[in-house]
Amino acid sequence: MPPVLTPQAQDFPRWYQEVISKARLAENGPVRGTMVIRPWGYAIWERLEAAIDRRIKATGARNAYFPLLIPEAFLRREAEHVEGFSPELAVVTHGGGKTLEEPAVVRPTSETIVNSSFARWISSYRDLPLLINQWANVVRWELRPRLFIRTSEFLWQEGHTAHATRAEAHSYALKILEAVYADAMTEELAIPVFRGRKTEAEKFAGAEISWSCEGVMRDGKALQMGTSHELGQNFARAFGIRFSDRDGQLRHVWQTSWGVSTRLLGAMIMVHGDDQGLRVPPRLAPTQVIVLTARAGEGVLKAAKTLIDDLSRVGVRAEPDDRLDISLGRRIVDHELRGVPLRIELGPRELAGGQAVLARRVRNSKETFALRGLAEQVPHILDEDQRELLEQATALRDRRVWRAETLTDAIEIATDGFARVPWRACGPGAEDRMAGAGISVRCLVREDGKPVDDPGDDAVEALLARAY
RNA sequence: CGGGGAGUGGCGCAGUCUGGUAGCGCACCCGGCUGGGGGCCGGGCGGUCGCAGGUUCAAAUCCUGUCUCCCCGACCA
């Protein structure tokens, strides 16, 4: 595997600098391991964010913003939740020049502060379902931050909902997993994902059931790309979120929470990146076509401008590169490193023949096209490349997944990929054994593809892998 | 907290074992050439070798102490 694909500190490729940079802990610096997304990376994120946001809103959810600081006592209300998060909290002890009577934590996630509001907002079944989402940065003081994948501060989307029944909460949690997360990952990021249920050991602190999307990186390791939790009535009881039902009974709400983060950018890099740099899916690329003028000349600049206008007219995001003071090779490499999907080269030579060279980043190919009518073909080429990226990623994934019948075989396989093994065959204590080998159950799935209602069912399989 | 490794011009590194004029690549500056895949030639600027102490005629190099950073593991979107 090309080492360049894994964002290890020792092999930061140059293109990494274009997407993200790591802010170091310094006197004037921010939190250790905080991500700073640079303009090109941010523009990619912005498109991804918009794509996810659209899908979230289509489920009926609305955006809101909640406070950054959470009274410590809120965290303590849900026993498992506080236990899960305590070690990684950043705590504010001073404010206004004085020691605070009660410390406040910087949100690691917002269940507690959101639910303290929900308790006041909900009183009737008519208030349900309440579907709220927020885009926010959160802080988790991880022992060991990892670039892209686990930074101390990260930007994400967290959804919080309240429903009248368990069944409603259940189906909503799955709708988010499927119609929002899996769909955006497949269609926008061009990354295929496994959807499944977390084991008791792996589920979210405070949840009854956690569902997740698991991606397979180029090196065979797993990345949890998104989670959707069924919180049952745990937080409802802790925060007193009750409603009068149709029958006049006072009941606790059933809740969900779910999130995806800038980690998705890490997934994009680790799945699609190659030794030439990043490859950005056309749908997410801030610039889809770079029109590169090879040499100066009266006709050339004009032809480039015309082409860009034509491309814009058919809905393609195109930009010129006419920096003739920089060598051609340098300019080409710049765009390759950033993963701009298409590069069209124009020079006197092409112009004389009424042609242009089209270089496709996804398949690393180069062909000559007639200039006339080229713009109209570009949208189709971009669609094709988007599809091809997904196909490549799917093939890559499928090569990494193997079936096993016993836990021993599965552990062997999972040291270098994914093992799919009957969960029942693993038996009690299986997860401890895996942990010894650096492996974990990424999620539980069913052979028939349906969600896992009962982990004890014969049809349930476990997906084992090493994880980021 | 456990196990490794590294601190040398702006960045990346060699030199340390075996003490003897601090070097290389990139970047930067100047001049010229070149311009269809990270340009070439020549000239230049820039470092009290993490810090403190010690040994020695002489320390980046040996000794003692100390600080910092990175990697692997444990925690995790």
Coordinates of C-alpha atoms (C1' of nucleotides) in Angstrom, one line a residue:
Chain A
M1 CA 0.0 0.0 0.0
P2 CA 1.3 3.4 -0.8
P3 CA 2.3 4.9 2.6
V4 CA 1.2 8.3 1.4
L5 CA -2.4 7.4 1.8
T6 CA -2.3 7.1 5.6
P7 CA -2.1 10.4 7.3
Q8 CA 0.8 9.5 9.5
A9 CA 2.8 12.5 10.7
Q10 CA 6.1 11.2 9.1
D11 CA 4.8 11.1 5.6
F12 CA 2.7 14.2 5.3
P13 CA 2.6 14.7 1.6
R14 CA 2.6 18.2 0.1
W15 CA -1.0 17.9 -0.8
Y16 CA -1.9 17.5 2.8
Q17 CA -0.9 21.1 3.3
E18 CA -3.5 22.2 0.8
V19 CA -6.3 20.6 2.7
I20 CA -5.5 20.8 6.3
S21 CA -2.8 21.7 8.7
K22 CA -2.1 20.8 12.3
A23 CA -1.9 23.6 14.8
R24 CA 0.7 22.9 17.4
L25 CA 0.5 23.6 21.0
A26 CA 2.3 26.8 21.5
E27 CA 2.1 29.9 23.7
N28 CA -0.1 31.5 21.1
G29 CA -1.5 28.4 19.6
P30 CA -4.8 26.6 20.1
V31 CA -5.6 23.2 21.5
R32 CA -3.2 20.4 20.8
G33 CA -4.3 18.4 17.8
T34 CA -6.8 20.9 16.6
M35 CA -7.5 20.9 12.9
V36 CA -7.2 24.0 10.8
I37 CA -8.8 23.4 7.5
R38 CA -7.2 25.4 4.8
P39 CA -9.2 27.1 1.9
W40 CA -9.1 24.2 -0.6
G41 CA -10.0 21.7 2.1
Y42 CA -12.6 23.9 3.5
A43 CA -14.3 24.4 0.1
I44 CA -14.5 20.6 -0.2
W45 CA -15.9 20.3 3.3
E46 CA -18.4 23.1 2.6
R47 CA -19.9 21.2 -0.3
L48 CA -20.0 18.0 1.7
E49 CA -21.6 19.8 4.6
A50 CA -24.3 21.3 2.3
A51 CA -25.0 17.8 0.8
I52 CA -25.4 16.3 4.3
D53 CA -27.5 19.3 5.5
R54 CA -29.9 18.9 2.6
R55 CA -30.5 15.3 3.4
I56 CA -31.0 16.0 7.1
K57 CA -33.6 18.7 6.3
A58 CA -35.3 16.3 4.0
T59 CA -36.1 14.1 7.1
G60 CA -37.9 17.1 8.6
A61 CA -35.1 18.2 11.0
R62 CA -34.3 21.8 11.6
N63 CA -31.0 23.5 12.5
A64 CA -30.3 25.2 15.8
Y65 CA -27.4 26.2 17.9
F66 CA -26.8 25.4 21.5
P67 CA -24.2 26.7 24.1
L68 CA -20.6 25.8 23.9
L69 CA -20.2 25.5 27.7
I70 CA -22.1 23.0 29.6
P71 CA -22.5 23.0 33.4
E72 CA -20.6 20.0 34.7
A73 CA -23.6 18.9 36.7
F74 CA -25.5 18.3 33.4
L75 CA -23.0 15.7 32.3
R76 CA -23.3 13.8 35.6
R77 CA -27.1 13.3 35.2
E78 CA -26.7 10.3 32.9
A79 CA -24.4 7.8 34.6
E80 CA -23.0 6.0 31.5
H81 CA -22.7 9.1 29.6
V82 CA -20.5 10.9 32.1
E83 CA -18.5 7.8 32.6
G84 CA -17.8 7.6 28.9
F85 CA -16.8 11.1 28.5
S86 CA -15.1 12.2 31.7
P87 CA -11.6 11.4 30.8
E88 CA -11.7 13.5 27.7
L89 CA -13.3 16.7 28.9
A90 CA -11.9 20.1 28.7
V91 CA -13.1 21.9 31.8
V92 CA -13.4 25.7 32.3
T93 CA -12.7 26.6 35.9
H94 CA -12.3 30.4 35.6
G95 CA -14.5 33.1 34.2
G96 CA -14.6 36.9 34.6
G97 CA -11.4 36.8 36.5
K98 CA -12.8 34.6 39.2
T99 CA -12.9 30.9 40.0
L100 CA -16.3 29.5 39.0
E101 CA -18.5 28.1 41.6
E102 CA -19.3 25.3 39.3
P103 CA -16.9 24.3 36.5
A104 CA -18.2 24.2 32.9
V105 CA -17.1 21.7 30.4
V106 CA -16.5 22.5 26.7
R107 CA -19.1 20.3 24.9
P108 CA -17.7 17.0 23.8
T109 CA -21.2 16.4 22.4
S110 CA -24.4 18.1 23.3
E111 CA -26.9 15.6 24.5
T112 CA -27.0 17.1 28.0
I113 CA -27.4 20.7 27.1
V114 CA -29.9 20.0 24.3
N115 CA -32.0 17.8 26.5
S116 CA -32.1 20.4 29.3
S117 CA -33.8 22.5 26.7
F118 CA -36.0 19.7 25.4
A119 CA -37.4 19.2 28.9
R120 CA -38.8 22.8 28.7
W121 CA -39.9 22.6 25.1
I122 CA -41.8 19.4 25.2
S123 CA -45.0 19.0 27.1
S124 CA -47.5 17.4 24.7
Y125 CA -47.5 14.7 22.1
R126 CA -48.3 17.6 19.7
D127 CA -44.7 18.8 20.3
L128 CA -43.4 15.5 18.9
P129 CA -41.4 14.5 17.1
L130 CA -38.9 17.2 17.8
L131 CA -36.1 17.0 15.3
I132 CA -33.1 19.2 15.9
N133 CA -29.7 19.4 14.3
Q134 CA -26.7 21.6 14.9
W135 CA -23.4 22.1 13.1
A136 CA -20.8 22.8 15.8
N137 CA -17.3 22.3 16.9
V138 CA -16.7 20.1 19.9
V139 CA -13.7 19.3 22.0
R140 CA -12.5 15.9 23.2
W141 CA -9.2 15.8 24.9
E142 CA -8.0 12.6 23.3
L143 CA -4.9 10.9 24.6
R144 CA -3.5 10.6 21.2
P145 CA -4.9 12.8 18.4
R146 CA -4.6 11.6 14.9
L147 CA -4.7 13.9 12.0
F148 CA -8.0 14.0 10.1
I149 CA -9.2 11.1 12.1
R150 CA -9.2 12.1 15.7
T151 CA -8.4 15.7 16.5
S152 CA -9.0 17.2 19.9
E153 CA -11.3 19.8 18.4
F154 CA -13.5 18.9 15.4
L155 CA -16.4 20.2 13.4
W156 CA -19.4 18.0 13.1
Q157 CA -23.1 17.8 12.8
E158 CA -25.0 16.4 15.8
G159 CA -28.7 15.6 15.6
H160 CA -31.0 15.2 18.6
T161 CA -34.5 14.1 18.4
A162 CA -37.4 13.2 20.7
H163 CA -40.3 10.8 19.7
A164 CA -43.5 9.5 21.3
T165 CA -42.7 5.9 20.8
R166 CA -39.7 3.5 20.7
A167 CA -40.7 2.4 17.2
E168 CA -40.6 5.9 15.9
A169 CA -37.3 6.6 17.4
H170 CA -36.0 3.3 16.0
S171 CA -37.1 4.0 12.4
Y172 CA -35.8 7.6 12.5
A173 CA -32.4 6.5 13.7
L174 CA -32.2 4.0 10.8
K175 CA -33.5 6.6 8.4
I176 CA -30.6 8.9 9.3
L177 CA -28.2 6.0 8.9
E178 CA -29.4 5.0 5.5
A179 CA -31.0 8.0 3.8
V180 CA -28.7 10.7 5.1
Y181 CA -25.3 9.1 6.0
A182 CA -24.9 6.1 3.8
D183 CA -26.5 7.9 0.9
A184 CA -24.2 11.0 1.2
M185 CA -21.1 8.8 1.7
T186 CA -21.9 6.7 -1.4
E187 CA -23.3 9.4 -3.7
E188 CA -21.1 12.4 -2.7
L189 CA -17.9 11.0 -1.2
A190 CA -18.0 7.9 -3.5
I191 CA -17.2 5.7 -0.6
P192 CA -19.2 2.5 0.0
V193 CA -19.9 1.8 3.7
F194 CA -21.1 -1.1 5.8
R195 CA -24.1 -0.3 7.9
G196 CA -24.5 -2.2 11.1
R197 CA -25.2 -2.3 14.8
K198 CA -22.5 -1.7 17.4
T199 CA -21.9 -4.4 20.1
E200 CA -22.6 -3.6 23.7
A201 CA -19.0 -3.0 24.2
E202 CA -18.7 -0.6 21.3
K203 CA -21.9 1.5 21.6
F204 CA -22.1 5.1 22.5
A205 CA -22.0 6.0 26.2
G206 CA -25.6 6.5 27.2
A207 CA -27.2 4.8 24.2
E208 CA -29.3 1.6 24.1
I209 CA -28.4 0.8 20.5
S210 CA -25.8 2.4 18.3
W211 CA -25.7 2.0 14.5
S212 CA -22.8 3.0 12.4
C213 CA -21.4 3.4 8.9
E214 CA -18.0 1.7 8.5
G215 CA -15.7 2.5 5.7
V216 CA -12.7 0.4 4.5
M217 CA -9.6 2.4 4.0
R218 CA -7.0 1.5 1.4
D219 CA -4.8 -0.2 3.9
G220 CA -7.6 -2.5 5.0
K221 CA -8.3 -0.7 8.3
A222 CA -11.8 0.4 9.3
L223 CA -13.0 3.9 9.8
Q224 CA -16.2 4.7 11.6
M225 CA -17.6 7.3 9.4
G226 CA -20.9 8.1 11.1
T227 CA -23.1 6.9 13.9
S228 CA -26.8 7.0 14.8
H229 CA -27.9 6.2 18.3
E230 CA -31.1 5.1 19.9
L231 CA -31.0 6.6 23.3
G232 CA -34.1 4.9 24.6
Q233 CA -35.5 6.9 27.5
N234 CA -32.1 7.2 29.3
F235 CA -31.7 10.9 28.8
A236 CA -35.5 11.5 29.0
R237 CA -35.4 10.2 32.5
A238 CA -32.2 12.0 33.5
F239 CA -33.6 15.3 32.3
G240 CA -37.2 14.8 32.9
I241 CA -38.4 15.1 29.3
R242 CA -42.1 14.0 29.6
F243 CA -45.1 14.6 27.5
S244 CA -48.9 14.2 27.9
D245 CA -49.9 11.5 25.4
R246 CA -53.2 11.3 23.6
D247 CA -54.6 9.1 26.3
G248 CA -53.8 11.6 29.0
Q249 CA -50.8 9.6 30.4
L250 CA -47.5 11.4 31.2
R251 CA -44.7 9.5 29.4
H252 CA -41.0 9.9 28.8
V253 CA -39.9 10.6 25.2
W254 CA -37.8 8.2 23.2
Q255 CA -34.7 9.8 21.7
T256 CA -32.0 9.5 19.1
S257 CA -28.8 11.3 18.5
W258 CA -26.5 11.0 15.5
G259 CA -23.4 12.7 14.0
V260 CA -20.8 12.9 11.3
S261 CA -17.6 15.0 11.4
T262 CA -14.7 16.4 9.5
R263 CA -13.4 12.9 9.8
L264 CA -15.1 12.3 6.5
L265 CA -12.4 14.4 4.9
G266 CA -9.9 11.9 6.3
A267 CA -11.9 9.1 4.8
M268 CA -11.9 10.8 1.4
I269 CA -8.1 11.1 1.5
M270 CA -7.5 7.6 2.7
V271 CA -9.9 5.9 0.3
H272 CA -9.3 8.0 -2.9
G273 CA -5.9 9.4 -2.5
D274 CA -3.1 7.9 -4.5
D275 CA 0.6 8.5 -4.9
Q276 CA 0.0 11.6 -7.1
G277 CA -2.0 13.2 -4.3
L278 CA -5.6 13.7 -3.6
R279 CA -8.5 12.7 -5.8
V280 CA -11.6 14.7 -5.0
P281 CA -15.0 13.3 -6.2
P282 CA -16.3 15.6 -8.9
R283 CA -19.4 16.4 -6.9
L284 CA -17.3 17.8 -4.0
A285 CA -14.6 19.4 -6.0
P286 CA -14.6 23.2 -5.5
T287 CA -13.1 23.4 -9.0
Q288 CA -14.1 20.6 -11.3
V289 CA -12.1 21.7 -14.3
I290 CA -8.9 23.7 -14.5
V291 CA -8.3 25.2 -17.9
L292 CA -4.5 25.5 -18.2
T293 CA -3.0 27.7 -20.8
A294 CA 0.3 26.1 -21.9
R295 CA 1.9 29.1 -23.5
A296 CA 1.1 32.8 -24.0
G297 CA -0.5 33.8 -27.2
E298 CA -3.3 36.1 -28.3
G299 CA -5.7 33.3 -29.2
V300 CA -4.9 31.1 -26.3
L301 CA -6.2 33.3 -23.5
K302 CA -9.3 34.1 -25.4
A303 CA -10.0 30.5 -26.2
A304 CA -9.6 29.6 -22.6
K305 CA -12.0 32.2 -21.5
T306 CA -14.6 31.1 -24.1
L307 CA -14.2 27.5 -22.9
I308 CA -14.7 28.5 -19.3
D309 CA -17.8 30.4 -20.2
D310 CA -19.1 27.5 -22.1
L311 CA -18.4 25.2 -19.1
S312 CA -20.1 27.5 -16.7
R313 CA -23.1 27.6 -18.9
V314 CA -23.5 23.8 -18.7
G315 CA -23.2 24.0 -14.9
V316 CA -19.5 23.0 -14.5
R317 CA -17.3 24.8 -12.0
A318 CA -14.3 25.8 -14.1
E319 CA -11.3 28.0 -13.4
P320 CA -8.4 29.3 -15.5
D321 CA -4.7 28.7 -14.8
D322 CA -2.8 31.2 -16.8
R323 CA 0.1 31.7 -14.5
L324 CA 2.7 31.7 -17.2
D325 CA 5.4 32.8 -14.9
I326 CA 5.3 29.3 -13.3
S327 CA 6.7 26.3 -15.1
L328 CA 4.1 24.1 -16.8
G329 CA 5.1 21.0 -14.9
R330 CA 4.8 22.8 -11.6
R331 CA 1.3 24.0 -12.4
I332 CA 0.2 20.6 -13.5
V333 CA 1.4 19.0 -10.4
D334 CA -0.3 21.6 -8.3
H335 CA -3.7 20.6 -9.6
E336 CA -2.9 16.9 -9.4
L337 CA -1.9 17.2 -5.8
R338 CA -5.2 18.9 -5.0
G339 CA -7.2 16.4 -6.9
V340 CA -8.9 18.7 -9.4
P341 CA -10.9 16.2 -11.4
L342 CA -10.3 17.5 -14.9
R343 CA -7.5 19.5 -16.5
I344 CA -7.9 20.9 -20.0
E345 CA -4.7 22.0 -21.6
L346 CA -4.8 24.7 -24.2
G347 CA -1.9 26.1 -26.2
P348 CA -1.0 27.3 -29.7
R349 CA -0.5 23.7 -30.8
E350 CA -3.9 22.6 -29.8
L351 CA -5.6 25.7 -30.9
A352 CA -4.1 25.3 -34.4
G353 CA -5.8 21.9 -34.7
G354 CA -9.0 23.0 -33.0
Q355 CA -8.3 20.6 -30.2
A356 CA -7.6 20.4 -26.4
V357 CA -5.9 17.9 -24.2
L358 CA -8.2 16.6 -21.4
A359 CA -6.5 15.0 -18.4
R360 CA -8.7 13.0 -16.0
R361 CA -7.4 12.8 -12.5
V362 CA -9.6 9.8 -11.5
R363 CA -8.2 7.4 -14.0
N364 CA -4.9 9.4 -14.6
S365 CA -5.5 9.5 -18.3
K366 CA -4.9 12.0 -21.0
E367 CA -6.8 12.3 -24.3
T368 CA -7.2 14.8 -27.1
F369 CA -10.6 16.2 -27.8
A370 CA -12.0 18.5 -30.4
L371 CA -12.5 21.9 -28.8
R372 CA -15.9 22.3 -30.5
G373 CA -18.5 20.6 -28.4
L374 CA -16.1 19.7 -25.6
A375 CA -17.9 21.8 -22.9
E376 CA -21.1 19.9 -23.5
Q377 CA -19.3 16.6 -22.9
V378 CA -17.7 17.6 -19.6
P379 CA -20.8 17.1 -17.4
H380 CA -21.0 13.5 -18.6
I381 CA -17.3 12.9 -18.1
L382 CA -17.6 14.3 -14.5
D383 CA -20.5 11.9 -13.8
E384 CA -18.5 9.1 -15.2
D385 CA -15.6 9.9 -13.0
Q386 CA -17.8 10.2 -9.9
R387 CA -19.1 6.8 -10.7
E388 CA -15.7 5.3 -11.4
L389 CA -14.4 6.6 -8.1
L390 CA -17.1 4.7 -6.3
E391 CA -16.5 1.6 -8.4
Q392 CA -12.8 1.7 -7.6
A393 CA -13.5 2.2 -3.9
T394 CA -16.0 -0.7 -3.9
A395 CA -13.6 -3.0 -5.7
L396 CA -10.9 -2.0 -3.2
R397 CA -13.3 -2.8 -0.3
D398 CA -14.4 -6.1 -1.7
R399 CA -10.9 -7.3 -2.1
R400 CA -10.4 -6.6 1.6
V401 CA -13.4 -8.5 3.0
W402 CA -13.2 -12.3 3.7
R403 CA -15.5 -14.7 5.3
A404 CA -14.5 -16.8 8.2
E405 CA -16.3 -19.5 10.2
T406 CA -14.4 -19.3 13.4
L407 CA -13.1 -16.6 15.6
T408 CA -9.5 -17.7 15.3
D409 CA -9.7 -17.5 11.5
A410 CA -11.5 -14.2 11.7
I411 CA -8.8 -12.7 13.9
E412 CA -6.2 -13.9 11.5
I413 CA -7.9 -12.3 8.5
A414 CA -8.7 -9.1 10.3
T415 CA -5.1 -8.3 10.9
D416 CA -5.0 -7.2 7.3
G417 CA -8.6 -6.5 6.3
F418 CA -12.2 -7.2 7.2
A419 CA -13.4 -10.6 8.4
R420 CA -17.1 -11.5 8.2
V421 CA -17.9 -14.2 10.7
P422 CA -21.1 -15.6 12.3
W423 CA -21.5 -13.7 15.5
R424 CA -22.8 -16.7 17.4
A425 CA -19.7 -18.7 16.5
C426 CA -17.5 -16.1 18.4
G427 CA -18.9 -16.9 21.8
P428 CA -18.5 -15.0 25.1
G429 CA -15.3 -13.2 25.7
A430 CA -14.7 -12.9 22.0
E431 CA -14.1 -9.2 22.1
D432 CA -11.5 -9.5 24.7
R433 CA -9.6 -11.9 22.6
M434 CA -9.8 -9.6 19.6
A435 CA -8.6 -6.7 21.6
G436 CA -5.5 -8.6 22.4
A437 CA -4.8 -8.7 18.7
G438 CA -5.7 -5.1 18.1
I439 CA -9.0 -6.0 16.4
S440 CA -12.5 -5.0 17.2
V441 CA -16.1 -5.7 16.0
R442 CA -16.8 -2.8 13.7
C443 CA -20.5 -3.7 13.5
L444 CA -23.0 -6.5 13.4
V445 CA -24.9 -7.1 10.2
R446 CA -27.3 -9.7 8.8
E447 CA -26.8 -11.9 5.8
D448 CA -30.0 -10.6 4.3
G449 CA -28.9 -7.0 4.8
K450 CA -31.7 -6.1 7.3
P451 CA -30.9 -4.2 10.5
V452 CA -29.9 -6.4 13.4
D453 CA -32.9 -6.5 15.9
D454 CA -31.5 -9.3 17.9
P455 CA -27.7 -9.8 18.1
G456 CA -28.3 -13.3 19.2
D457 CA -30.0 -14.3 16.0
D458 CA -28.4 -17.0 13.9
A459 CA -28.3 -14.8 10.8
V460 CA -26.1 -12.2 12.5
E461 CA -22.6 -11.7 11.4
A462 CA -19.8 -9.7 12.9
L463 CA -17.4 -7.5 10.8
L464 CA -14.0 -7.6 12.4
A465 CA -11.1 -5.3 11.5
R466 CA -8.4 -3.1 12.9
A467 CA -9.8 0.4 13.2
Y468 CA -8.5 3.9 13.2
Chain B
rC1 C1' 1.3 6.0 32.2
rG2 C1' 4.4 2.0 29.4
rG3 C1' 7.8 1.2 25.1
rG4 C1' 10.9 3.5 21.2
rG5 C1' 13.1 7.8 18.6
rA6 C1' 14.6 12.9 17.7
rG7 C1' 16.3 18.1 19.0
rU8 C1' 22.1 21.0 13.9
rG9 C1' 20.3 28.0 9.0
rG10 C1' 13.1 29.2 7.3
rC11 C1' 11.8 23.6 6.1
rG12 C1' 13.8 18.5 5.6
rC13 C1' 18.3 16.1 7.0
rA14 C1' 23.8 14.3 7.2
rG15 C1' 27.8 14.7 10.6
rU16 C1' 28.1 12.1 16.8
rC17 C1' 30.3 5.5 17.2
rU18 C1' 36.4 7.1 16.2
rG19 C1' 36.7 15.0 19.5
rG20 C1' 40.4 18.7 15.2
rU21 C1' 38.0 24.9 10.0
rA22 C1' 29.7 23.0 10.7
rG23 C1' 27.9 20.4 5.7
rC24 C1' 23.9 18.9 1.9
rG25 C1' 18.8 19.3 -0.4
rC26 C1' 14.6 22.6 -0.7
rA27 C1' 13.3 27.7 0.0
rC28 C1' 15.2 32.8 -0.5
rC29 C1' 18.4 36.9 -3.1
rC30 C1' 21.5 38.3 -7.8
rG31 C1' 22.9 37.3 -13.0
rG32 C1' 22.1 34.6 -17.4
rC33 C1' 19.8 30.8 -20.2
rU34 C1' 15.3 28.1 -20.8
rG35 C1' 9.9 27.7 -21.2
rG36 C1' 4.4 21.6 -23.7
rG37 C1' 5.3 17.4 -16.8
rG38 C1' 7.9 19.5 -10.1
rG39 C1' 13.6 23.9 -15.2
rC40 C1' 19.3 24.6 -16.1
rC41 C1' 24.2 27.1 -15.1
rG42 C1' 27.0 30.4 -12.1
rG43 C1' 27.2 33.5 -7.8
rG44 C1' 25.2 34.7 -2.9
rC45 C1' 22.5 35.5 2.2
rG46 C1' 21.6 32.6 6.4
rG47 C1' 23.3 28.3 12.0
rU48 C1' 26.9 30.6 19.5
rC49 C1' 24.5 22.4 16.8
rG50 C1' 17.5 22.4 22.6
rC51 C1' 19.3 24.3 27.6
rA52 C1' 22.9 24.1 31.9
rG53 C1' 27.2 22.2 33.8
rG54 C1' 31.7 19.1 33.4
rU55 C1' 36.2 16.6 30.9
rU56 C1' 39.9 18.4 27.2
rC57 C1' 45.0 22.3 24.1
rA58 C1' 40.3 21.6 21.4
rA59 C1' 33.3 19.4 22.1
rA60 C1' 27.6 19.2 17.4
rU61 C1' 30.7 14.8 18.8
rC62 C1' 32.6 12.3 25.3
rC63 C1' 30.2 12.6 30.7
rU64 C1' 26.2 14.5 34.1
rG65 C1' 21.7 16.9 34.6
rU66 C1' 17.5 19.1 32.4
rC67 C1' 13.6 20.7 28.9
rU68 C1' 10.8 19.9 24.6
rC69 C1' 8.8 17.3 20.5
rC70 C1' 7.5 13.0 17.6
rC71 C1' 6.2 7.7 16.9
rC72 C1' 3.8 2.9 18.9
rG73 C1' 0.2 1.2 22.9
rA74 C1' -4.0 2.2 26.5
rC75 C1' -9.1 6.3 25.7
rC76 C1' -12.2 7.5 21.1
rA77 C1' -16.6 10.9 15.9

